[in-house]
Tab-separated table of N, CA and C in Angstrom:
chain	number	residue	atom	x	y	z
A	1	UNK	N	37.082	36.189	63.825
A	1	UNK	CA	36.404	36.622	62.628
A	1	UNK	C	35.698	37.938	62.892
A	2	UNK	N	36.121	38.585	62.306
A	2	UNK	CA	35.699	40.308	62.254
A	2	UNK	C	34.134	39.851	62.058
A	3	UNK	N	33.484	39.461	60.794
A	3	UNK	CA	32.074	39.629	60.589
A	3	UNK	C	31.278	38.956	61.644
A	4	UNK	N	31.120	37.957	62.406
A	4	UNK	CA	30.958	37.532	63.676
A	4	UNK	C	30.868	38.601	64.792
A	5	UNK	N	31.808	39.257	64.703
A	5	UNK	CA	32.539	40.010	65.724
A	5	UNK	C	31.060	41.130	65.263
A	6	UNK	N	30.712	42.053	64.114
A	6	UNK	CA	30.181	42.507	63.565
A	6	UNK	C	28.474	42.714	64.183
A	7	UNK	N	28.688	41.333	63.921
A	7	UNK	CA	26.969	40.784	64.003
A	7	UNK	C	26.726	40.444	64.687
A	8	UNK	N	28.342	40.291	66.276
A	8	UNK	CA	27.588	40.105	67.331
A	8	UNK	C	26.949	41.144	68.306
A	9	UNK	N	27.765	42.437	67.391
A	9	UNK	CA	27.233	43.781	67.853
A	9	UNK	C	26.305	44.464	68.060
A	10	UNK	N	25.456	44.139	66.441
A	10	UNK	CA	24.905	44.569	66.221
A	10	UNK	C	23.671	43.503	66.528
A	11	UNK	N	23.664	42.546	66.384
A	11	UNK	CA	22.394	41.431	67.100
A	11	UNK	C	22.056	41.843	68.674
A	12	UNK	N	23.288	42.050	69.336
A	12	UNK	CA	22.722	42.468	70.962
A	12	UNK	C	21.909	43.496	70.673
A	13	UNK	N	22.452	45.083	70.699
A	13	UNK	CA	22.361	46.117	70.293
A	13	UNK	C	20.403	46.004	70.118
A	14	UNK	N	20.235	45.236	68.739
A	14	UNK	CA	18.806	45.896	68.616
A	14	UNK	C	18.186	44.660	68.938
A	15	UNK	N	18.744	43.771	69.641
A	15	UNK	CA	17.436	42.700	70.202
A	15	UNK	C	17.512	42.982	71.580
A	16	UNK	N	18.421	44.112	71.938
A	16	UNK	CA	18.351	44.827	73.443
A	16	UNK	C	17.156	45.636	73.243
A	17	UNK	N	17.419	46.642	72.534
A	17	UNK	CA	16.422	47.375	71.781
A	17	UNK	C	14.356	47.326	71.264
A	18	UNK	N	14.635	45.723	71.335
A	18	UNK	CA	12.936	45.369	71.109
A	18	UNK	C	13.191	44.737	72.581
A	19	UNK	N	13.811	44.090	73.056
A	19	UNK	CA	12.944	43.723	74.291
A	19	UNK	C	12.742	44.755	75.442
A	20	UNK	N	13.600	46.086	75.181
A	20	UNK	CA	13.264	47.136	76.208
A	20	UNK	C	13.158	48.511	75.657
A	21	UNK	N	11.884	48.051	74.395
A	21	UNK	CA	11.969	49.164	73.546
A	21	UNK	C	10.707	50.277	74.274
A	22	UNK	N	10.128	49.791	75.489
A	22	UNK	CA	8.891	50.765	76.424
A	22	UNK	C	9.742	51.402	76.721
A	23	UNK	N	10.867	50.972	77.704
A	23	UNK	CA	11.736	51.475	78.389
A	23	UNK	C	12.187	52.535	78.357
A	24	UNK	N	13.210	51.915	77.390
A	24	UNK	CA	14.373	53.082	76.907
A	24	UNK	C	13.596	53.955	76.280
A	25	UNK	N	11.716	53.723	75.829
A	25	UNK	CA	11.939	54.399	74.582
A	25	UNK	C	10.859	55.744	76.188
A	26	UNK	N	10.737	55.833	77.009
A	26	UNK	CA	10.173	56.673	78.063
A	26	UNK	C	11.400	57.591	78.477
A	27	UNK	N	12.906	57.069	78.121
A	27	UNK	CA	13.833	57.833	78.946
A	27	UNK	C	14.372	58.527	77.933
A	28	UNK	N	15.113	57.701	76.770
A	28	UNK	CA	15.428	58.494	75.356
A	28	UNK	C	14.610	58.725	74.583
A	29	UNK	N	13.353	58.836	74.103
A	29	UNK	CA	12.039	59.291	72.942
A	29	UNK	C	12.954	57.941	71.965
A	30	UNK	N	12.943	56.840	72.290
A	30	UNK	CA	13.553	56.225	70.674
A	30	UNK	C	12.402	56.270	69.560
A	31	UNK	N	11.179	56.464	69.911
A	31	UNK	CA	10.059	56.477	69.150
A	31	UNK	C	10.361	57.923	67.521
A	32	UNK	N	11.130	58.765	68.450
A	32	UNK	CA	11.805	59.931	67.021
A	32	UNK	C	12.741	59.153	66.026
A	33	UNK	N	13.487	58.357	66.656
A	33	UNK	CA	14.417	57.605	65.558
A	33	UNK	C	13.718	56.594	64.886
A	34	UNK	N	13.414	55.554	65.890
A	34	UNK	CA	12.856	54.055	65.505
A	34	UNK	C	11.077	54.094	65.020
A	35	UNK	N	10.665	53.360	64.370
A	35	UNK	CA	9.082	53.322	64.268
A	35	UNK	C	8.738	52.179	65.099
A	36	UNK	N	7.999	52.509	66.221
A	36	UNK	CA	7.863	51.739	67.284
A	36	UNK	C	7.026	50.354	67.027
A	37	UNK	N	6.400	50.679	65.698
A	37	UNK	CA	5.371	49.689	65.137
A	37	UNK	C	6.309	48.517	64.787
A	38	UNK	N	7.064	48.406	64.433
A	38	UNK	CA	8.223	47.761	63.915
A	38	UNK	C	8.913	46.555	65.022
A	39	UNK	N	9.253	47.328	65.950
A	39	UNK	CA	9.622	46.465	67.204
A	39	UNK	C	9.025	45.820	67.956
A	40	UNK	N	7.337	46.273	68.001
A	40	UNK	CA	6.092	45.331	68.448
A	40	UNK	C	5.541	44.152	67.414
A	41	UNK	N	5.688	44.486	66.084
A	41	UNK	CA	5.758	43.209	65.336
A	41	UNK	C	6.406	41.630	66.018
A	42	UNK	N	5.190	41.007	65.558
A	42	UNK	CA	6.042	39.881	66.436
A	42	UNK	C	6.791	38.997	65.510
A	43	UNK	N	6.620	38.793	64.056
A	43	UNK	CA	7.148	38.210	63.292
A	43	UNK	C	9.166	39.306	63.170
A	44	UNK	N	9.218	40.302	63.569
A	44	UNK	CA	10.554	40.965	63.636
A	44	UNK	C	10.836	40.446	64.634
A	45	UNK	N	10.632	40.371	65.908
A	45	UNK	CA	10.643	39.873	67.089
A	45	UNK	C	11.454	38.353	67.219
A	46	UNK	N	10.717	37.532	65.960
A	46	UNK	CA	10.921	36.189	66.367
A	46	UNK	C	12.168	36.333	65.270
A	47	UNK	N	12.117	37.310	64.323
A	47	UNK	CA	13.672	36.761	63.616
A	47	UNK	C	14.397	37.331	64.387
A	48	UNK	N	14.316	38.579	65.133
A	48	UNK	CA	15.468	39.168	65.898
A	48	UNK	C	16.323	37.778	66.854
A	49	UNK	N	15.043	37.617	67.347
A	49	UNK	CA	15.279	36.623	68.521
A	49	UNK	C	16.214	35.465	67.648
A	50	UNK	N	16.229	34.397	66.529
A	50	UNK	CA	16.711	33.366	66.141
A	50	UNK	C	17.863	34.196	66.113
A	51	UNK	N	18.011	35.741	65.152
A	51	UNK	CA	19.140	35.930	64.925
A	51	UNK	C	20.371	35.836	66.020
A	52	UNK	N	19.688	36.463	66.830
A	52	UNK	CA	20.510	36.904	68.394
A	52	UNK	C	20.918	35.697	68.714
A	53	UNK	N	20.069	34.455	68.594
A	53	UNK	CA	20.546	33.223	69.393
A	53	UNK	C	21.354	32.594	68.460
A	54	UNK	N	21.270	32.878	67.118
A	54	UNK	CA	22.252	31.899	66.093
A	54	UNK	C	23.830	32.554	66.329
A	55	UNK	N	23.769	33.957	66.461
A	55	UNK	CA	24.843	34.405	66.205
A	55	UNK	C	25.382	33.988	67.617
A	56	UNK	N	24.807	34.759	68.811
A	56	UNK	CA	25.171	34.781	69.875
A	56	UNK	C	25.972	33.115	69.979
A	57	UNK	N	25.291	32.088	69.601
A	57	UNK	CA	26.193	30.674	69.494
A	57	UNK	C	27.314	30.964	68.865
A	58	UNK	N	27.466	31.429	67.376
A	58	UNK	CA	28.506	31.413	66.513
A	58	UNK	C	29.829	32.037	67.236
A	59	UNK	N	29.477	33.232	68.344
A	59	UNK	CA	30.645	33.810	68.497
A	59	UNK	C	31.281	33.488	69.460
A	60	UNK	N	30.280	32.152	70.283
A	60	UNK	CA	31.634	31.212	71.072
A	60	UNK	C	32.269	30.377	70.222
A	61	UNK	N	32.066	29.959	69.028
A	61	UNK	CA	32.761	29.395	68.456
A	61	UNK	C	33.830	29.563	67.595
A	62	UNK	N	33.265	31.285	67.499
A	62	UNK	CA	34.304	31.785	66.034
A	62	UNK	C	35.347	32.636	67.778
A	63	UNK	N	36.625	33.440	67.314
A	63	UNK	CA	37.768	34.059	67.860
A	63	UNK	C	38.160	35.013	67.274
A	64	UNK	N	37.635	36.150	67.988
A	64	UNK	CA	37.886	37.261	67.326
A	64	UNK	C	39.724	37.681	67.430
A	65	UNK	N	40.541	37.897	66.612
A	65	UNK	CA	41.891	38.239	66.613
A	65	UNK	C	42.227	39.249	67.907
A	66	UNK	N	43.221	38.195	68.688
A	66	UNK	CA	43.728	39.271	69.653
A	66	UNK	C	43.001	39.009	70.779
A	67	UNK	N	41.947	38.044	71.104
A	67	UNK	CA	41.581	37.842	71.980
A	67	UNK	C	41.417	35.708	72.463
A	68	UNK	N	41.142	36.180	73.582
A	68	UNK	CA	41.468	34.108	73.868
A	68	UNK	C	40.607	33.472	73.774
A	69	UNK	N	40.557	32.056	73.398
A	69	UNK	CA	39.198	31.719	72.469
A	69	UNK	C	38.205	31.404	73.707
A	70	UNK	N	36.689	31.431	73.354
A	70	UNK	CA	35.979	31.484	74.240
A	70	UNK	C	35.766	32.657	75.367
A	71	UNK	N	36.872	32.430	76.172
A	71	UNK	CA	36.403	33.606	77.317
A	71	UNK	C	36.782	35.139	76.545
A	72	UNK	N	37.381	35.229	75.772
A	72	UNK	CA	37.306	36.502	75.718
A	72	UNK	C	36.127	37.378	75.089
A	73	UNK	N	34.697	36.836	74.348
A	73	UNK	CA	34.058	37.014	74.096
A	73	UNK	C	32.649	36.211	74.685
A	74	UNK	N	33.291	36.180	75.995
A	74	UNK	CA	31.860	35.021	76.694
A	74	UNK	C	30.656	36.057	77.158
A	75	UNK	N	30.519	37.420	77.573
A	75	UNK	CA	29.478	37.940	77.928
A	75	UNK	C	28.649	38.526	76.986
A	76	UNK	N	29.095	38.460	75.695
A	76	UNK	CA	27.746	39.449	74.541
A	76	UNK	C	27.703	38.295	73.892
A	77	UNK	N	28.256	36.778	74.062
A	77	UNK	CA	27.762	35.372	73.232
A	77	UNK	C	26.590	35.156	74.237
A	78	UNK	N	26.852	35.425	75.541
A	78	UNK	CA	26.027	34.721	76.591
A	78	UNK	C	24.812	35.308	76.378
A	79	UNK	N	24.900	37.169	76.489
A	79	UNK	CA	24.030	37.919	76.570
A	79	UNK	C	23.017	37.783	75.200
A	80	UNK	N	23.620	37.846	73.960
A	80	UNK	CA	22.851	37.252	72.668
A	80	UNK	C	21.902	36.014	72.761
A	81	UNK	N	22.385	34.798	73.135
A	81	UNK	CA	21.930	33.666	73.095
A	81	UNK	C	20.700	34.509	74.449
A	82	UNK	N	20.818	34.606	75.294
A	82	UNK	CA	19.423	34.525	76.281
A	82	UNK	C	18.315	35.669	75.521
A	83	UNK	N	18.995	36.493	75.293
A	83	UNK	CA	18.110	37.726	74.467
A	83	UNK	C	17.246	37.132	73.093
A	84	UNK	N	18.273	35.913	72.395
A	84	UNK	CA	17.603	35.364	71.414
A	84	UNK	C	16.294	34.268	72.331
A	85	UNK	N	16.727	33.549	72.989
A	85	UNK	CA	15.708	32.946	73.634
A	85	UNK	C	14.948	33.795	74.479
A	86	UNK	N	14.840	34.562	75.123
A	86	UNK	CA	13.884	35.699	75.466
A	86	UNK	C	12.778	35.679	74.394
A	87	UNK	N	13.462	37.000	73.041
A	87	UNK	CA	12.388	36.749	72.311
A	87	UNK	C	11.447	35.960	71.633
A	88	UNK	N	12.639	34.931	71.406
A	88	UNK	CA	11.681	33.159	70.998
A	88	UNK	C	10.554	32.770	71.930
A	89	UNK	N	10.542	33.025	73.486
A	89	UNK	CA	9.914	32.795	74.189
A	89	UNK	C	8.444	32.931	74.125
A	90	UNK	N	9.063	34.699	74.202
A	90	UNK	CA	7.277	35.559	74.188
A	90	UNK	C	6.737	35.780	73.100
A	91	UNK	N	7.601	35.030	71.663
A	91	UNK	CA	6.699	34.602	70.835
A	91	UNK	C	5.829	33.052	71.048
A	92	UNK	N	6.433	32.566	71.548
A	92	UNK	CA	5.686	31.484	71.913
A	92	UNK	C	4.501	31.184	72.838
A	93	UNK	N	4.774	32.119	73.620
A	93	UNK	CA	3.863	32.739	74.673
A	93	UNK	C	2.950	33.517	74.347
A	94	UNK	N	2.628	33.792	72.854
A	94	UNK	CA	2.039	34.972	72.568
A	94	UNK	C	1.086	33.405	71.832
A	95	UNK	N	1.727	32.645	70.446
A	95	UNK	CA	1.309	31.825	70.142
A	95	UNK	C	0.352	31.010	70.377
A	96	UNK	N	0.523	30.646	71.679
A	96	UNK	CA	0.041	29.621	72.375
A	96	UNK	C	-0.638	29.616	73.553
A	97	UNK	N	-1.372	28.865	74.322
A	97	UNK	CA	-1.915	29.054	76.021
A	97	UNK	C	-1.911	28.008	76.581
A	98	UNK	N	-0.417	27.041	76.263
A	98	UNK	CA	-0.136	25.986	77.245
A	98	UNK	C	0.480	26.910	78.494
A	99	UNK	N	-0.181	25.913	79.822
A	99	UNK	CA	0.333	26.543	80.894
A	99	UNK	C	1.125	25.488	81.975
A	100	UNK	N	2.249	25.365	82.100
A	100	UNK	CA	2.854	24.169	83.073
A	100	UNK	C	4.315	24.965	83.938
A	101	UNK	N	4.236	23.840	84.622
A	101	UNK	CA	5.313	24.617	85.624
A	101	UNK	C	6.963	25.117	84.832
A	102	UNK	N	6.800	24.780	84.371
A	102	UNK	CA	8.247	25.123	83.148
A	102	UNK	C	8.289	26.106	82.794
A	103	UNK	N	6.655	26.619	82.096
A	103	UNK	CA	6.864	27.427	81.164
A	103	UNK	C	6.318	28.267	82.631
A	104	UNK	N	5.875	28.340	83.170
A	104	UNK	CA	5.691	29.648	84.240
A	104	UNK	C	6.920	29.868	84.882
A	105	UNK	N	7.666	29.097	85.390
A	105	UNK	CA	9.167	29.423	85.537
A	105	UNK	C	9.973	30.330	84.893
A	106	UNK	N	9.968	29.436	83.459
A	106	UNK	CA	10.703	30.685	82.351
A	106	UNK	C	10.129	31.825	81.988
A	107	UNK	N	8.979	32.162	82.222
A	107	UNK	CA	7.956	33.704	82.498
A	107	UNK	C	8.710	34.604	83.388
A	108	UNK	N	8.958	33.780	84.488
A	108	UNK	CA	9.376	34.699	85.804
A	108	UNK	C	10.906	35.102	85.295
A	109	UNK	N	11.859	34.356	84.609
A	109	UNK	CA	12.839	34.850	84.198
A	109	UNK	C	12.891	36.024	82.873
A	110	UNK	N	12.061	35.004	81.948
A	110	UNK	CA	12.583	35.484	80.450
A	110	UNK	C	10.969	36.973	80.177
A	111	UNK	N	10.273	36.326	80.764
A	111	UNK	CA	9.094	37.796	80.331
A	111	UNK	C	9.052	38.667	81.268
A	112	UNK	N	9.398	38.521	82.532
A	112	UNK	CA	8.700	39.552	83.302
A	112	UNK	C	10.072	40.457	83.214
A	113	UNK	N	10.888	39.776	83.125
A	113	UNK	CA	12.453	40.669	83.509
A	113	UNK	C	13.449	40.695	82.560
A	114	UNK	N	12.436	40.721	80.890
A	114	UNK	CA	13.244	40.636	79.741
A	114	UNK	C	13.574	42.421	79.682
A	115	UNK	N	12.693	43.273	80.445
A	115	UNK	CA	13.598	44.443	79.723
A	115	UNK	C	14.790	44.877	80.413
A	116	UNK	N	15.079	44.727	81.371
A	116	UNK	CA	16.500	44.180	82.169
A	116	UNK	C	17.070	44.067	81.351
A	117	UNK	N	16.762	42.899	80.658
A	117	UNK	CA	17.948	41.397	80.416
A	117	UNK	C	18.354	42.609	78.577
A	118	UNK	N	17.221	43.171	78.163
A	118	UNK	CA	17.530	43.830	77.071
A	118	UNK	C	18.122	45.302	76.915
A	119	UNK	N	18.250	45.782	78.272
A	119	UNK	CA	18.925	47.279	78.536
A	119	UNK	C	20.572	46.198	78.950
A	120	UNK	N	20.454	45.381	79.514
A	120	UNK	CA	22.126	44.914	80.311
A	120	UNK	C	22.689	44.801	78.391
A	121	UNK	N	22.017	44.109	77.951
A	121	UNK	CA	22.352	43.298	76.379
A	121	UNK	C	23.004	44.445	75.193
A	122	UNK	N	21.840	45.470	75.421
A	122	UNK	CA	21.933	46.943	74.951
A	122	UNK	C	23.565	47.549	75.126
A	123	UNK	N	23.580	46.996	76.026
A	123	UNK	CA	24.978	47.888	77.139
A	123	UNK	C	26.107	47.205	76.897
A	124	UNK	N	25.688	45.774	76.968
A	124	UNK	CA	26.730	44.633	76.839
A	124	UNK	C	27.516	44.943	75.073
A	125	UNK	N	26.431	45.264	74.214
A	125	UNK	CA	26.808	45.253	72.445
A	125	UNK	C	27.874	46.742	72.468
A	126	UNK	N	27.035	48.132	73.098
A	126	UNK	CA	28.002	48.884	72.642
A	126	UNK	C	29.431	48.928	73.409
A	127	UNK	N	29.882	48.203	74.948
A	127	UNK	CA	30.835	48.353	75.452
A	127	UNK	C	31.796	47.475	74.524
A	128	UNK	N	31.306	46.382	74.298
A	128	UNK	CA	31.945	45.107	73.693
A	128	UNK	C	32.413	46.127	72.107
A	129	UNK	N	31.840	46.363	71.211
A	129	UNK	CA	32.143	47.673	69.687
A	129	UNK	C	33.679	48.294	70.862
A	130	UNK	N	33.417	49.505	72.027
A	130	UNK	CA	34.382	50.212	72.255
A	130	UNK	C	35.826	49.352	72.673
A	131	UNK	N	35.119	48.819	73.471
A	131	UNK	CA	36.159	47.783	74.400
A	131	UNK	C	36.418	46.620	74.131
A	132	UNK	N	37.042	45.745	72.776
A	132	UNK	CA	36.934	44.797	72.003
A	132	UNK	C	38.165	44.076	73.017
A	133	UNK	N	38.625	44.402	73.263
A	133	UNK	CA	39.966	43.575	73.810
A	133	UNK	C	39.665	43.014	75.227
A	134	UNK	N	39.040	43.705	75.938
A	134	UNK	CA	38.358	43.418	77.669
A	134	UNK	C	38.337	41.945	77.573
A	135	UNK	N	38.881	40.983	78.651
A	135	UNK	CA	38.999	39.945	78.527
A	135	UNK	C	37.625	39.863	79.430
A	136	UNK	N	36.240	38.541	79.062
A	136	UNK	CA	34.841	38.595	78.998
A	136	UNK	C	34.420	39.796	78.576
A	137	UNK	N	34.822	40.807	77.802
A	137	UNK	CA	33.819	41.590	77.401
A	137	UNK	C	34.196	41.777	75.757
């Protein structure tokens, strides 16, 4: 499904985008394009995040034409879904001040080393747009 295919592009892309929007935005100025106020919102944040993780599910399930079901679109489903739970996270983390060994665990993965996980995601959306056929990509 092309629109899948679409939205799985574009869901990495800018939920790469808010979780490593310091980042990128120190090396490229994204602050000239983007309004930075926007991406620190946490209510954008938390829909980015559901979106990323709803879709990122959908597109192991949907098959984009021309490619083999599942693996050929397994690294920007994979990369979506964690990027969506990323941001779900550190809204929750923002929410709240339960503290247990779980959730400090998933800190050390999903907050401290989400802008990683959102420059790889970033990278993962536009190769996946050029390179649609790459079997995992």
């Amino acid at each position: 499904m092309y629109q899948i295919y679409f939205l799985s592009i574009l869901a990495n892309v800018i939920a790469g985008i808010v979780l490593a929007f310091d980042r990128m935005d120190e090396r490229m100025r994204l602050h000239a394009v983007f309004n930075p106020e926007m991406f620190k919102h946490t209510g954008f944040r938390l829909a980015m995040g559901v979106i990323a993780f709803v879709v990122g599910f959908l597109k192991l399930l949907s098959v984009t034409p021309g490619t083999p079901p599942v693996v050929g679109d397994l690294f920007p489903a994979v990369a979506g879904m964690l990027m969506g739970f990323a941001l779900c996270f550190q809204y929750y983390q923002e929410r709240t001040e339960v503290t247990s060994a779980a959730v400090e665990s998933l800190d050390r993965v999903f907050g401290r080393h989400s802008a990683n996980l959102g420059m790889i995601g970033a990278f993962s959306g536009v190769l996946h747009f050029f390179l649609h056929r790459v079997l995992f990509l």
